[in-house]
Coordinates of C-alpha atoms and ligand atoms in Angstrom, one line a residue:
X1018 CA 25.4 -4.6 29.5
X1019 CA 26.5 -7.8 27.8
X1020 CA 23.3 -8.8 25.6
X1021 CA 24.7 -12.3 24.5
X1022 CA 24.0 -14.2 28.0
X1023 CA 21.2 -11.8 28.8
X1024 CA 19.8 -12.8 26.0
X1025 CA 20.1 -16.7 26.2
X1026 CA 18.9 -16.5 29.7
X1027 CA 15.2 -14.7 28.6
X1028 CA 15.4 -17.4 25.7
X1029 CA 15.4 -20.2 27.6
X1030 CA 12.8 -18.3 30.0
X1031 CA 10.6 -17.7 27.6
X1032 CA 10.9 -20.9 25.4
X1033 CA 11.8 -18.5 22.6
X1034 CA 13.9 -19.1 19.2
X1035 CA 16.1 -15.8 17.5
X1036 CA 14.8 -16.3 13.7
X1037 CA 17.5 -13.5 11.9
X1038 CA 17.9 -12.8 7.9
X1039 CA 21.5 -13.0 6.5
X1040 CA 20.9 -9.1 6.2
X1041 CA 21.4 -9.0 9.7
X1042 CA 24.5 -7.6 11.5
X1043 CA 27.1 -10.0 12.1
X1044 CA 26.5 -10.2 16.2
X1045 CA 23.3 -10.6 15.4
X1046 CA 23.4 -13.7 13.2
X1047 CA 25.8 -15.3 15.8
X1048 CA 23.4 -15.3 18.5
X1049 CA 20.5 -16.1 16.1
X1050 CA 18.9 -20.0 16.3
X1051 CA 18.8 -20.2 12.5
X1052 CA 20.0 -17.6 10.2
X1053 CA 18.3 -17.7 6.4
X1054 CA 16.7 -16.1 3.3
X1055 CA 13.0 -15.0 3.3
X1056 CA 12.1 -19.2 1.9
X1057 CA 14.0 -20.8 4.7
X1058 CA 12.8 -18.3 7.3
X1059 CA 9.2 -18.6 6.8
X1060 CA 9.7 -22.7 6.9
X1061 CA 11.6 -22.4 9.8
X1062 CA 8.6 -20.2 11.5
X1063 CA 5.9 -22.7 10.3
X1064 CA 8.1 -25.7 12.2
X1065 CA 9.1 -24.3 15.3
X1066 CA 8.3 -25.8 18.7
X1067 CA 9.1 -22.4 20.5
X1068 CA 6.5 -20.6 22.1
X1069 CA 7.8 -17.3 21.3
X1070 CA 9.7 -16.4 17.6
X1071 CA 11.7 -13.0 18.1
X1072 CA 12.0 -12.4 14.6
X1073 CA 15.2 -9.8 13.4
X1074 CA 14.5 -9.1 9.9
X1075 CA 11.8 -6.6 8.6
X1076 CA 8.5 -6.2 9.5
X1077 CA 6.8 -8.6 6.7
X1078 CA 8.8 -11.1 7.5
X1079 CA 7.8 -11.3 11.0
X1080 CA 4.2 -10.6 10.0
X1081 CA 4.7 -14.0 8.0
X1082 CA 5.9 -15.9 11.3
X1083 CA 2.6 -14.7 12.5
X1084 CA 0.4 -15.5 10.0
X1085 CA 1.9 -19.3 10.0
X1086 CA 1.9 -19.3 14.0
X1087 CA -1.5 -17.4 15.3
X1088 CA -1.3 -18.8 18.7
X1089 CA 2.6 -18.0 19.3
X1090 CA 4.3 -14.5 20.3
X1091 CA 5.9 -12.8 17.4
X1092 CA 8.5 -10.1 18.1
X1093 CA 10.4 -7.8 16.4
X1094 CA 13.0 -5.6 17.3
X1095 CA 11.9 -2.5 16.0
X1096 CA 8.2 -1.9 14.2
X1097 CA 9.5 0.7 12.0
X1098 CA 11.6 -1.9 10.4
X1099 CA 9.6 -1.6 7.2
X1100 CA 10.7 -2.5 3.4
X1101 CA 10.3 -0.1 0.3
X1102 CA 8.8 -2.7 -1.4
X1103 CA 5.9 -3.3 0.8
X1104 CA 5.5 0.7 0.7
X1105 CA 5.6 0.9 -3.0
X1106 CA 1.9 -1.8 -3.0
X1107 CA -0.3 0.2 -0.5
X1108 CA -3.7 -2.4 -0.4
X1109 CA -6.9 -0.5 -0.9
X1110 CA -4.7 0.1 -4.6
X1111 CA -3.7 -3.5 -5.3
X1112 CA -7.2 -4.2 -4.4
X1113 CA -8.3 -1.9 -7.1
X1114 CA -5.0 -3.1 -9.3
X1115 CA -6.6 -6.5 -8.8
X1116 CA -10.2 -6.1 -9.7
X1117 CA -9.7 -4.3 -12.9
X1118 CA -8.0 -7.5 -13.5
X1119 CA -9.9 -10.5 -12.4
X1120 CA -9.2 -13.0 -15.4
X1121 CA -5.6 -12.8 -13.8
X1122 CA -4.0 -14.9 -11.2
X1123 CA -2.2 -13.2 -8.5
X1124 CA 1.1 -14.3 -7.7
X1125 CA 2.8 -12.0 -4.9
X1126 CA 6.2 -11.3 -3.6
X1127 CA 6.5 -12.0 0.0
X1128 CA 8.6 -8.7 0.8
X1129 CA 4.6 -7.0 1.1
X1130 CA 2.1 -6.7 3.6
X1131 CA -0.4 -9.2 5.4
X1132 CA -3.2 -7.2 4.0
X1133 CA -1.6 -7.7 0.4
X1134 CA -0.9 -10.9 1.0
X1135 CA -4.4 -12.0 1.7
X1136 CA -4.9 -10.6 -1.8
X1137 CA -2.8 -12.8 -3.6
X1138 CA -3.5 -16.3 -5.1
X1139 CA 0.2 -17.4 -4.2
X1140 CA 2.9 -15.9 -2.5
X1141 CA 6.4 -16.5 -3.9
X1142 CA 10.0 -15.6 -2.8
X1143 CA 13.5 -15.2 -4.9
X1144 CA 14.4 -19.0 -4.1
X1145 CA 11.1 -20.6 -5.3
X1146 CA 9.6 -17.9 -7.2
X1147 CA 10.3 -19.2 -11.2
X1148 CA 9.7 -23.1 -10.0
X1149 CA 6.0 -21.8 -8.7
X1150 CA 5.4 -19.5 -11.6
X1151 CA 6.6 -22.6 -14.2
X1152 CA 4.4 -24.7 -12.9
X1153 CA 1.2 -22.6 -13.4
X1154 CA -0.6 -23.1 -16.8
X1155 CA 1.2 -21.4 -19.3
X1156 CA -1.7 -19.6 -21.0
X1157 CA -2.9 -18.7 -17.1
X1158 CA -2.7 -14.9 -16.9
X1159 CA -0.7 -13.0 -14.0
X1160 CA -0.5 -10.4 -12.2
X1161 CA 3.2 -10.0 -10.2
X1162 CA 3.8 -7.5 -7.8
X1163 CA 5.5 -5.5 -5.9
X1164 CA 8.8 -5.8 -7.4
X1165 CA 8.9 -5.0 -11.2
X1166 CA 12.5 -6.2 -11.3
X1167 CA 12.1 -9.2 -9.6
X1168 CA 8.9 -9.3 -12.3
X1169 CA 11.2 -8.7 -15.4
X1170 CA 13.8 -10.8 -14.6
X1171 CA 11.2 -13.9 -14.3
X1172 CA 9.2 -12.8 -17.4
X1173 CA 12.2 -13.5 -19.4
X1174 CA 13.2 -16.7 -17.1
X1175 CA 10.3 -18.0 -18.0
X1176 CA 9.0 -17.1 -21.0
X1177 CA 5.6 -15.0 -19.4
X1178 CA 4.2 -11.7 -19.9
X1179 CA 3.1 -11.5 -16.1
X1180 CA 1.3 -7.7 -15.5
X1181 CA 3.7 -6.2 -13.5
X1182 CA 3.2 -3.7 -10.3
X1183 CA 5.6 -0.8 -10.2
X1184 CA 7.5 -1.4 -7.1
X1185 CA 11.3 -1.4 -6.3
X1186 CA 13.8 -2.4 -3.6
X1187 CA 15.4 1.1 -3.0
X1188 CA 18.5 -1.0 -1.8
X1189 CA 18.8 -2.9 -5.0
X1190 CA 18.3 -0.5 -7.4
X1191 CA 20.2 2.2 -6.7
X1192 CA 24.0 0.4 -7.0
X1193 CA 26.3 2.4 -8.6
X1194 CA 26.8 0.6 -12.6
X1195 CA 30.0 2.7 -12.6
X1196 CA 31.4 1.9 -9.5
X1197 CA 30.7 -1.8 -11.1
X1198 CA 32.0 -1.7 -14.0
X1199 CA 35.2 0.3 -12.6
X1200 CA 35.4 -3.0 -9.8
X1201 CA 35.2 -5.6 -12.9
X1202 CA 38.0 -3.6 -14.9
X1203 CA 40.2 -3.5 -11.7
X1204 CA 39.1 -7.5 -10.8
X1205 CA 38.2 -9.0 -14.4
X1206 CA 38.5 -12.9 -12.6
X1207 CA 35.8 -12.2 -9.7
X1208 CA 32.5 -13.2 -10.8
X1209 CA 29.6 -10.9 -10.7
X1210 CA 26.8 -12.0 -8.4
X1211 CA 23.0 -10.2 -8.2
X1212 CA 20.0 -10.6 -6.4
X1213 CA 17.1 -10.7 -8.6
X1214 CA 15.7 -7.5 -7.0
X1215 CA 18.7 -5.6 -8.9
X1216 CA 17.0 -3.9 -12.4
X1217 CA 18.0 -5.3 -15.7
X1218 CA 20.9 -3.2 -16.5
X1219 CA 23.0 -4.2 -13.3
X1220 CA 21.5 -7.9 -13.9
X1221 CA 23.2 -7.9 -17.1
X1222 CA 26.4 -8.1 -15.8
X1223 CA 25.6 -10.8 -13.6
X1224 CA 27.6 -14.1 -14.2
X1225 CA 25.2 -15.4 -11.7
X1226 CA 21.7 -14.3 -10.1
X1227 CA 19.8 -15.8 -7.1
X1228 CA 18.4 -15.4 -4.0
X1229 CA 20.5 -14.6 -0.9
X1230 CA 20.9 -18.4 0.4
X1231 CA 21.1 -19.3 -3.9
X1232 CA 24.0 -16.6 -3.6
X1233 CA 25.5 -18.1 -0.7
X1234 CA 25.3 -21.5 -2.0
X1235 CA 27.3 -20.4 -4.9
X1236 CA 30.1 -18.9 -3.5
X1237 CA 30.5 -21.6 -1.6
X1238 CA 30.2 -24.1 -4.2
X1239 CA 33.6 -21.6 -5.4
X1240 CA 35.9 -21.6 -2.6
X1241 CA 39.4 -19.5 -3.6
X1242 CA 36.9 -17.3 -5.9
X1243 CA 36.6 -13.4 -6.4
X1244 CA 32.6 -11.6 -5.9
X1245 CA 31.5 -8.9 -6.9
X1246 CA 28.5 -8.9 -4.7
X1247 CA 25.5 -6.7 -5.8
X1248 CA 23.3 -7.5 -3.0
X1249 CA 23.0 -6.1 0.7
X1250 CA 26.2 -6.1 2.0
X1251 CA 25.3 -8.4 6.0
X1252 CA 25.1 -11.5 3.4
X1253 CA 29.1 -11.2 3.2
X1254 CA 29.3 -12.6 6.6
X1255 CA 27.7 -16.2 5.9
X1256 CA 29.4 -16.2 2.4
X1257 CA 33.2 -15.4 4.5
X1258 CA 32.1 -18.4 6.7
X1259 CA 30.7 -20.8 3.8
X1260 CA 33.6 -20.3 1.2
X1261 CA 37.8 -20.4 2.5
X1262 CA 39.9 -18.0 0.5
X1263 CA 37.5 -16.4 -1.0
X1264 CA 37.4 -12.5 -1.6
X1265 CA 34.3 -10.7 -1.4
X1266 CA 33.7 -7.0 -3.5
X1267 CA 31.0 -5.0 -2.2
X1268 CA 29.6 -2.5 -4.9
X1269 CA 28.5 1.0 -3.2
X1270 CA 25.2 2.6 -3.8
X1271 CA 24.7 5.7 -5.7
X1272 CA 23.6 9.1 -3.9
X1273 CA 24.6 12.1 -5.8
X1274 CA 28.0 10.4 -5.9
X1275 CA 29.0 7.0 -4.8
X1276 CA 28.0 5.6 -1.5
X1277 CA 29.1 2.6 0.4
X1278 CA 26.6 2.8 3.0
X1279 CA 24.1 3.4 0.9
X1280 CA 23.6 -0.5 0.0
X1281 CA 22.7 -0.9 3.1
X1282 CA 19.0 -1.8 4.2
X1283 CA 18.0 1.2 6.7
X1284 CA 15.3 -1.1 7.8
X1285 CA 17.3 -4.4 7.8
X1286 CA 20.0 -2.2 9.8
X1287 CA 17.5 -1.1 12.2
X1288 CA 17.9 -4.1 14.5
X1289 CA 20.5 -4.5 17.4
X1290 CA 21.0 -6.5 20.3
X1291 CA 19.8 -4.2 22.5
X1292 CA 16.3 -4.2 20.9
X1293 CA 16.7 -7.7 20.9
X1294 CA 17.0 -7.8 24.6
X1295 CA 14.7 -5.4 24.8
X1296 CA 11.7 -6.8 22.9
X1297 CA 12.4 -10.3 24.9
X1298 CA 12.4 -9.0 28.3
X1299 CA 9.3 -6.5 27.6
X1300 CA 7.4 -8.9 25.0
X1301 CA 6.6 -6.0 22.9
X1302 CA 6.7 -5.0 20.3
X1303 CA 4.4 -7.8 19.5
X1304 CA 3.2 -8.7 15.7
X1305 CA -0.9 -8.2 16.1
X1306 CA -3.3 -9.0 13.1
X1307 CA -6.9 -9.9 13.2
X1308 CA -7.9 -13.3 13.0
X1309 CA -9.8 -12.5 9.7
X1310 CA -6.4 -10.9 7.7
X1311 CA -4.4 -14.2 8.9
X1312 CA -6.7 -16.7 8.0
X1313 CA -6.8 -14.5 4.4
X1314 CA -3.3 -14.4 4.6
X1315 CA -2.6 -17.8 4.9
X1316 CA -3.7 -19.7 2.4
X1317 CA -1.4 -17.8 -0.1
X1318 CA 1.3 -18.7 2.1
X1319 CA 0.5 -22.6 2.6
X1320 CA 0.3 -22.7 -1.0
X1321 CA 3.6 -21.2 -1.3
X1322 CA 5.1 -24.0 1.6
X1323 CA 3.5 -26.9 -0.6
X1324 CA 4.7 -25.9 -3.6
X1325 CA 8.1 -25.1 -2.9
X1326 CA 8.8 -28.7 -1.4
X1327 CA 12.6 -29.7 -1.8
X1328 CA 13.4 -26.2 -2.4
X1329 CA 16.6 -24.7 -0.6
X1330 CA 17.9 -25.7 3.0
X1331 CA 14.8 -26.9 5.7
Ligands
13P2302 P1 15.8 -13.3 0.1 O1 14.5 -14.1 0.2 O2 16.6 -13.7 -1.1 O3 16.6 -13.5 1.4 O4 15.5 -11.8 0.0 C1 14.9 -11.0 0.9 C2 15.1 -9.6 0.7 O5 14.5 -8.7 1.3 C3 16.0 -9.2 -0.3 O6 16.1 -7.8 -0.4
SF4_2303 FE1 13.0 -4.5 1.5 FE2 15.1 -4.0 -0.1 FE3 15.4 -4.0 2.5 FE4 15.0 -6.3 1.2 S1 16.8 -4.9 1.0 S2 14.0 -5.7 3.1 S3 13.6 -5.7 -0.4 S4 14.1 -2.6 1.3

C-alpha cells in the first residue's frame, strides 16, 4: 500500500495533524504537519485547532499532547514506544524520593510519565531547562530528575547543587568515547556537537551542547561545516536540509564493541508509516488518563509554557 495519500486522505477525514520528533525516520518527518524537539512539540500540541493529534514520538510525549488537549484524540503509533528515562523514575518511588524531601522544589524533565509529572513543581525540557531553573531563587532547593546527566550538566551551567535522580538516556550514554575521539583525530576541523543527555565525559568534548532544535539551529547557523554529531542519529535529516555543504559524523554506540545502530532510539525507531496509517484509520491506540492525573499533570506543564515564552521556534 502507498501510506503517503492514504494517509492525507484519513487526515483530512479526521481533522487530524501528524505531530513527529526530529528522531523520527525520514518518511516520517516528511509527511509530518510540524516536525520539532520535545519544547516546540508540546507548544505545538497546546495550539492546535485539529481535533485529532497523531503523535510519532514516544509515549510521554504524546501523553503531554494529552494532558494539554483533554477533550482531543491523542494517538500514537505504537504504545510500547516507551523512553529509558521514564523507566529509570517509576512514581510510587519519586513519590517517596519526594517526601523525604519536602523543603525541595521539584523541577522535572519532561522525557517521564504523567504520573510523575503531576509530581513535579515544573516541568522543563533541554531547550528551556537552564532559563527555568535561573530564574528560580538561588538559595531555593531542588530536586531534578530523571536524567542525572542532564542534572549535572545544569548544576555546573548554573551554578546549583540540584538533588539529582539516578536516571539515564540508554541512547545517550552509551556512545562509544573511542570511536569519538578516533572520528576527531581523523576530522580535527568538524565541530563536536552533544545533547545534554550525553554524561560528562562525552560532553567534554563538546564544542557545542544543546537541545535537538538548539543543535539544529547551530549547524545551520554553520553551513560548509564538519559535525560530529553525538545525538540520535534521525536529527541528521533536518540538519542535511537546514545547513548546504555541510558534512554530518555520526558517532556509533558501544555494545561489547562498537555499534552504529546502537545510537539509535529502539523506541523513537518504533514508529512507521504503517502504524501511522494504522492508528488513524482504527483511532487506537488512543492516549487515556484519568481526569484527576491530567488536571495534576498540568499545571507543571502550563508553568513550563509560561515560562519558557520566546524560547525556540513556535
Ligand atoms: P529534545 O527535547 O532535545 O528534542 O530531546 C528529546 C529527547 O528525547 C532526547 O533524547
Ligand atoms: Fe528516551 Fe533516550 Fe529515546 Fe530520547 S533518545 S526518547 S531520552 S530513550
Amino acid at each position: 500500500m502507498d501510506y503517503e495519500p492514504e494517509i492525507a486522505r484519513l487526515k483530512a477525514e479526521k481533522n487530524a495533524i501528524l505531530l513527529a520528533h526530529y528522531y523520527q525516520d525520514d518518511d516520517i518527518q516528511d509527511i509530518a504537519d510540524f516536525v520539532g524537539d520535545s519544547l516546540e512539540l508540546a507548544r505545538k500540541a497546546a495550539g492546535t485547532t485539529a481535533d485529532v493529534i497523531v503523535f510519532s514520538g514516544v509515549r510521554f510525549m504524546a501523553e503531554g499532547a494529552k494532558i494539554l488537549n483533554p477533550g482531543k484524540q491523542v494517538l500514537i503509533p505504537d504504545m510500547n514506544a516507551g523512553c529509558s528515562l521514564e523507566d529509570s523514575c517509576p512514581p510510587a518511588a519519586f513519590a517517596a524520593f519526594c517526601k523525604a524531601h519536602p523543603d525541595h522544589m521539584v523541577v522535572t524533565y519532561i522525557n517521564c510519565s504523567a504520573e510523575v509529572k503531576a509530581l513535579s513543581d515544573i516541568i522543563v525540557t533541554s531547550s528551556n531547562a537552564e532559563a527555568i531553573i535561573n530564574s528560580l531563587p538561588h538559595d531555593q532547593k531542588i530536586i531534578f530528575a530523571p536524567d542525572k546527566y542532564l542534572g549535572d550538566y545544569l548544576n555546573k551551567k548554573t551554578g546549583r547543587n540540584m538533588l539529582l535522580w539516578n536516571g539515564t538516556c540508554m541512547v545517550h550514554e552509551r556512545f562509544s568515547e573511542e570511536e569519538l575521539v578516533r572520528l576527531t583525530v581523523r576530522h580535527p576541523a568538524a565541530h563536536v556537537i552533544a545533547h545534554p543527555e550525553c554524561p560528562a565525559h562525552l560532553l567534554a568534548h563538546a564544542k557545542f551542547i544543546g537541545s535537538t532544535a538548539k543543535l539544529i539551529q547551530y549547524t545551520a547557523e554553520h553551513p560548509g561545516g564538519a559535525f560530529i554529531v553525538l545525538t540520535e542519529p534521525g536529527i541528521l535529516y533536518e540538519m542535511k536540509k537546514r545547513s548546504a555543504g555541510s558534512t554530518f559524523y555520526e558517532v556509533p554506540g558501544i555494545s561489547g564493541g562498537a555499534c552504529i545502530s546502537c545510537n539509535n532510539c529502539p523506541y523513537m525507531k518504533m514508529n512507521n508509516l504503517e502504524k501511522i496509517y494504522l492508528c488513524l484509520k482504527n483511532g487506537t491506540p488512543s492516549i487515556e488518563l484519568s481526569d484527576d492525573l491530567i488536571r495534576r499533570a498540568r499545571k507543571p506543564l502550563d508553568r513550563m509554557l509560561e515560562l519558557s515564552v520566546g524560547i525556540g521556534k513556535k
